[in-house]
PDB file of C-alpha atoms and ligand atoms in Angstrom:
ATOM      1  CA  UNK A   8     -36.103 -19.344  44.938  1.00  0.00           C
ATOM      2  CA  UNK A   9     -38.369 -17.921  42.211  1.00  0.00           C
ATOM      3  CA  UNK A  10     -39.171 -20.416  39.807  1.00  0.00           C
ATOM      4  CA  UNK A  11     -41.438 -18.668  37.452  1.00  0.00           C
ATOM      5  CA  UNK A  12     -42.786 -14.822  37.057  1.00  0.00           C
ATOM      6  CA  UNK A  13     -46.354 -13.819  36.069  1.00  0.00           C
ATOM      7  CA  UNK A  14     -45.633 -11.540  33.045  1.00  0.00           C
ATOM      8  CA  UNK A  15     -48.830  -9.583  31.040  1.00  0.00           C
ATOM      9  CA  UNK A  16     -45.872 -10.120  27.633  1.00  0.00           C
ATOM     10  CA  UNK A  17     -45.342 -13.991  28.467  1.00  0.00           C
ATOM     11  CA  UNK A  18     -48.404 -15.400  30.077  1.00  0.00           C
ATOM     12  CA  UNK A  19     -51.078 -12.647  29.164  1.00  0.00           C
ATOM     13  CA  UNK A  20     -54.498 -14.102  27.677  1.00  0.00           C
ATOM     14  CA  UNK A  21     -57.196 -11.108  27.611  1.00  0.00           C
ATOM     15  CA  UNK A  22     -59.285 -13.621  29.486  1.00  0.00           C
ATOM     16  CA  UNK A  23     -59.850 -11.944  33.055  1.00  0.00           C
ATOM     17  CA  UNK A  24     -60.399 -14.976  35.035  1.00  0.00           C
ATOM     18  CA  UNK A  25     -57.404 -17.308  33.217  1.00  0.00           C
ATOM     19  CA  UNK A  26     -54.964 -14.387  34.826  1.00  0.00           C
ATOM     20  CA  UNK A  27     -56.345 -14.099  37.824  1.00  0.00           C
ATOM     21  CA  UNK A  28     -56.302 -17.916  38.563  1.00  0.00           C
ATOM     22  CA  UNK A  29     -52.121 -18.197  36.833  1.00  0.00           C
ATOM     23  CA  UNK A  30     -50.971 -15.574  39.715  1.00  0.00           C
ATOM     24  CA  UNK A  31     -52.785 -17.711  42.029  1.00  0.00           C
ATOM     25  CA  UNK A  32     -51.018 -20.662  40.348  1.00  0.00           C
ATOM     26  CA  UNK A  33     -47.799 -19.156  39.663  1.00  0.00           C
ATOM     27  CA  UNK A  34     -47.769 -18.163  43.396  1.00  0.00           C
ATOM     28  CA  UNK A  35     -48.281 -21.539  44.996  1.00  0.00           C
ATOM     29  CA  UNK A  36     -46.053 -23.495  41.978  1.00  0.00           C
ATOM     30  CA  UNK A  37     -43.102 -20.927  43.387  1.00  0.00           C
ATOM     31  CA  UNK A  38     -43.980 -21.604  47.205  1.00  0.00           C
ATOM     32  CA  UNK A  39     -43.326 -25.486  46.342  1.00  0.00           C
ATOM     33  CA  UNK A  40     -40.190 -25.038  44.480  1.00  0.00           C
ATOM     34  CA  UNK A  41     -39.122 -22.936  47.168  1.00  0.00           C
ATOM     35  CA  UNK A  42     -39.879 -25.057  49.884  1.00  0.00           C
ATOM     36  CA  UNK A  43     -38.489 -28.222  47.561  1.00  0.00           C
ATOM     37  CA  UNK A  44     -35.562 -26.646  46.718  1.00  0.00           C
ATOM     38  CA  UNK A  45     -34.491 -24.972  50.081  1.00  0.00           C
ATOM     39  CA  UNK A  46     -34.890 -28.805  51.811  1.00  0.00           C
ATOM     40  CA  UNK A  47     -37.884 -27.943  54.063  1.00  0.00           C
ATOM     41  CA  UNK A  48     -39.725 -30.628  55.883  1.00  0.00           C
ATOM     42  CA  UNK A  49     -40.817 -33.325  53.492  1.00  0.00           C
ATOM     43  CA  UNK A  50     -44.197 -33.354  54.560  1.00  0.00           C
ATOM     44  CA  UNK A  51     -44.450 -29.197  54.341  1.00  0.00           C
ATOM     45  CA  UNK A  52     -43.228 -30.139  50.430  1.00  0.00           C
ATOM     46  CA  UNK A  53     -46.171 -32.806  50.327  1.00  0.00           C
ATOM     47  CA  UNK A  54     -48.693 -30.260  51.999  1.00  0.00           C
ATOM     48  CA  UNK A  55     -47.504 -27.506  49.027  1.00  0.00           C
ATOM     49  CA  UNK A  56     -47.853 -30.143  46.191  1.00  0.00           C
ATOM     50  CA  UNK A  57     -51.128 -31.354  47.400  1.00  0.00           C
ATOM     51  CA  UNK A  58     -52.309 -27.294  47.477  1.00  0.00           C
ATOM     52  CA  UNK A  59     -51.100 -26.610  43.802  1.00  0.00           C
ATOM     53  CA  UNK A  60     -52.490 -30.315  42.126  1.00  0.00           C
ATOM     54  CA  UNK A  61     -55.642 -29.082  43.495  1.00  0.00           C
ATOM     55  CA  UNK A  62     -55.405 -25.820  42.460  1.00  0.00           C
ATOM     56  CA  UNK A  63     -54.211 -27.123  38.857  1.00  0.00           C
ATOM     57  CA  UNK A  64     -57.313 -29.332  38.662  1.00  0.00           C
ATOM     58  CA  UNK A  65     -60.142 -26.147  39.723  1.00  0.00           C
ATOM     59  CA  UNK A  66     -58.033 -24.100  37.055  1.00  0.00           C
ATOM     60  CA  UNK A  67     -58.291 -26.843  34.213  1.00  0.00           C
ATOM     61  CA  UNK A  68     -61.770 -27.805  35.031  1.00  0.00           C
ATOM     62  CA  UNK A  69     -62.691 -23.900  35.592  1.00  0.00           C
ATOM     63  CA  UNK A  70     -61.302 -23.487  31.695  1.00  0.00           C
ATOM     64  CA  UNK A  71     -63.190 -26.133  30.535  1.00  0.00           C
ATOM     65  CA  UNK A  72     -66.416 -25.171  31.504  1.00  0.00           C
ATOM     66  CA  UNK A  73     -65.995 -22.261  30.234  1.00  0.00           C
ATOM     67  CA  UNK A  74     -64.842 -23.588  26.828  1.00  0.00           C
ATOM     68  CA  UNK A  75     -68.011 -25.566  26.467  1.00  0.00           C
ATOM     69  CA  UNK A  76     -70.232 -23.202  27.466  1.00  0.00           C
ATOM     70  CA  UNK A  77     -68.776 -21.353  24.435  1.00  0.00           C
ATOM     71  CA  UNK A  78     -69.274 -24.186  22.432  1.00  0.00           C
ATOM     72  CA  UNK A  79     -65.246 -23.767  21.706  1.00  0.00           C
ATOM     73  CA  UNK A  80     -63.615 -25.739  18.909  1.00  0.00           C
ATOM     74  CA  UNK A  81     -60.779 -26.711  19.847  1.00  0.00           C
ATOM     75  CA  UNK A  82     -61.638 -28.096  23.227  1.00  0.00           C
ATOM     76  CA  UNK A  83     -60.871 -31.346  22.493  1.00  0.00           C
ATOM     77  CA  UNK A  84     -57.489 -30.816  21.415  1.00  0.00           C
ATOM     78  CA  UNK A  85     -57.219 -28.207  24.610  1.00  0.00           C
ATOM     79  CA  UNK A  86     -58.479 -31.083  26.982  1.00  0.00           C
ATOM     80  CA  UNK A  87     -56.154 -33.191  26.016  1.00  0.00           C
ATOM     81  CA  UNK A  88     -53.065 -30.880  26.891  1.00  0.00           C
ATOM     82  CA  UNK A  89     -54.739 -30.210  30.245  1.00  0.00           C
ATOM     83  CA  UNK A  90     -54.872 -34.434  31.025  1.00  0.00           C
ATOM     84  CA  UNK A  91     -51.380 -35.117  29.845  1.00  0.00           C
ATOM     85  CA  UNK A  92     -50.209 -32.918  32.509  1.00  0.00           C
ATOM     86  CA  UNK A  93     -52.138 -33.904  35.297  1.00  0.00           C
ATOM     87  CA  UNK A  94     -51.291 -37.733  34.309  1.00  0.00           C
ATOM     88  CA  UNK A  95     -47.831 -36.569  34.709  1.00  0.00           C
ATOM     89  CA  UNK A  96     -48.413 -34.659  38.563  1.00  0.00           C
ATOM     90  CA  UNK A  97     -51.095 -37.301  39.787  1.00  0.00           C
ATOM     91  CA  UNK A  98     -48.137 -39.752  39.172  1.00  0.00           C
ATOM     92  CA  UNK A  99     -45.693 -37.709  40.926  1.00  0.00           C
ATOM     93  CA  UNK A 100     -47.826 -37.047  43.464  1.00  0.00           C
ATOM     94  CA  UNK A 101     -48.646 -40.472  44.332  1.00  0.00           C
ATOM     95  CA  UNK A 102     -44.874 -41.576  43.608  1.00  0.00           C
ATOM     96  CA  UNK A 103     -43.792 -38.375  46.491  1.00  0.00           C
ATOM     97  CA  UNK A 104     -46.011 -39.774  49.050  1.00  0.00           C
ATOM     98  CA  UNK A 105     -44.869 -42.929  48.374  1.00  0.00           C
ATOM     99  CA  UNK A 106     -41.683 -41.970  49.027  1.00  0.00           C
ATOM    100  CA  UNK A 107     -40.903 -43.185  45.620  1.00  0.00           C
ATOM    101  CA  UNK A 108     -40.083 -39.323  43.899  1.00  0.00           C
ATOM    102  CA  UNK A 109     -39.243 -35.871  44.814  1.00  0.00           C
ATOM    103  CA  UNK A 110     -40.015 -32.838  43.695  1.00  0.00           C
ATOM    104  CA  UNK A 111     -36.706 -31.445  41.939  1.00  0.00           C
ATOM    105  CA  UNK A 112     -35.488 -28.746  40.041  1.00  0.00           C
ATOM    106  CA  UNK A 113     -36.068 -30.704  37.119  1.00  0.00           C
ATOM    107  CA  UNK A 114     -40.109 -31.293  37.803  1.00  0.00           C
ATOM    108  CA  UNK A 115     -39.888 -27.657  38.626  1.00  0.00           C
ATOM    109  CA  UNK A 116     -38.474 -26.925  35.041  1.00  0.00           C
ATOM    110  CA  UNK A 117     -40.889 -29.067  33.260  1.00  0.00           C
ATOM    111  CA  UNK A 118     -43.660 -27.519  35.099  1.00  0.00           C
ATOM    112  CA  UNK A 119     -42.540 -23.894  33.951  1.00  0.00           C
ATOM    113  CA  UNK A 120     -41.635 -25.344  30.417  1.00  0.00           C
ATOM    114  CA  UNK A 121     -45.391 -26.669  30.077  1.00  0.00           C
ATOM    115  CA  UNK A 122     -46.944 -23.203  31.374  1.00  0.00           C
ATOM    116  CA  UNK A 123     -44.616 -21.385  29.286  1.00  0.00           C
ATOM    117  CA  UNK A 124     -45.876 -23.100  26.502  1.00  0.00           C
ATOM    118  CA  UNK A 125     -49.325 -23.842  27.275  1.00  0.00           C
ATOM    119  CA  UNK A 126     -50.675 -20.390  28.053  1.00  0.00           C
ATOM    120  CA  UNK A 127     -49.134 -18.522  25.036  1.00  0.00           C
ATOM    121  CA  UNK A 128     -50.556 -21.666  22.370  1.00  0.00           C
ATOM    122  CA  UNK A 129     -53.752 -22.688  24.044  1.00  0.00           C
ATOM    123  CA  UNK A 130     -55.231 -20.509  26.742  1.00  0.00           C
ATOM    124  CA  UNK A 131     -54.593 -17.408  24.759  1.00  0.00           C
ATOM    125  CA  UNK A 132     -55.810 -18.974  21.217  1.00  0.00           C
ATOM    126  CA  UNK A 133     -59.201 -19.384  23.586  1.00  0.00           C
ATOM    127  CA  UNK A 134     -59.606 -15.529  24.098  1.00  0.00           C
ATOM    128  CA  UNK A 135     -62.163 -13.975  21.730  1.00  0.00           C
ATOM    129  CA  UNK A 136     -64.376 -17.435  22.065  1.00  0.00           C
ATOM    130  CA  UNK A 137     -64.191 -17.103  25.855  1.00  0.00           C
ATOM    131  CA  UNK A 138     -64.847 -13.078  25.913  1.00  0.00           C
ATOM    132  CA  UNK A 139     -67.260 -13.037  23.132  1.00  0.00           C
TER     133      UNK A 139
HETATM  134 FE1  LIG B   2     -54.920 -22.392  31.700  1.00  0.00          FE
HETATM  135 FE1  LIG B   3     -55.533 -24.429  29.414  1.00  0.00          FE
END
C-alpha cells in the first residue's frame, strides 16, 4: 500500500537536491509500509527500516551542510526538528530489533504527518538561502 505521494504542490521546495533525495525517501518510506503492512518477513521489515533510517540520516545531514555552508539562520531551530525525529526512529529501531515494537500503520502515519509538515515549514522556508 502507498503510504505517501511525492507531489511538486505538497512537498515542492525549489531546492534541486532536497527533491531529488524526498522521492528517494518517499520511495523507500512506502516500500517499508508496504512490506509492514502486507505482513512480510520480519526481518525483510527490519532490512527496509534499517535502508530508510539511513537514508533519513544522509538526507538530514546532507541539509545541514548545506545550511551552514550558507551561513542559514534558522539552522538551529531546523536542526532541532531533524533530531526530534530521528530520537523518535533510532528508538523504534532499536525497540523493532529488539523485538520490543513494530512498525504499524500508526508509525507509518506519524512518519507522513512529520514530512507533511516538515517540508512545507522548514525545508521550503530554506530555499532562496540554499539557491542563492
Ligand atoms: Fe528535508
Ligand atoms: Fe529538513
Amino acid at each position: 500500500m502507498v503510504l505517501i505521494a511525492w507531489t511538486e504542490a505538497q512537498h515542492g521546495t525549489k531546492v534541486r537536491f532536497v527533491g531529488a533525495e524526498y522521492k528517494e525517501l518517499f520511495s523507500l518510506l512506502n516500500k517499508l509500509y508496504d512490506n509492514a503492512t502486507r505482513g512480510a518477513a520480519r526481518s525483510q521489515v527490519g532490512s527496509s527500516l534499517d535502508t530508510l533510517i539511513i537514508f533519513v540520516v544522509g538526507h538530514f545531514s546532507h541539509e545541514e551542510k548545506e545550511m551552514i555552508a550558507k551561513n542559514y539562520s534558522g539552522y538551529d531551530r531546523h536542526k532541532e526538528e531533524h533530531t526530534k525525529l530521528l530520537k523518535t526512529c533510532g528508538g523504534l529501531q532499536i525497540g523493532f530489533h529488539a523485538g520490543e515494537a513494530e512498525v504499524t500503520v500508526e508509525v507509518g502515519n506519524m512518519v507522513k504527518d512529520w514530512l507533511d509538515h516538515h517540508i512545507p515549514t522548514f525545508d521550503a522556508a530554506f530555499a532562496d538561502a540554499l539557491n542563492s
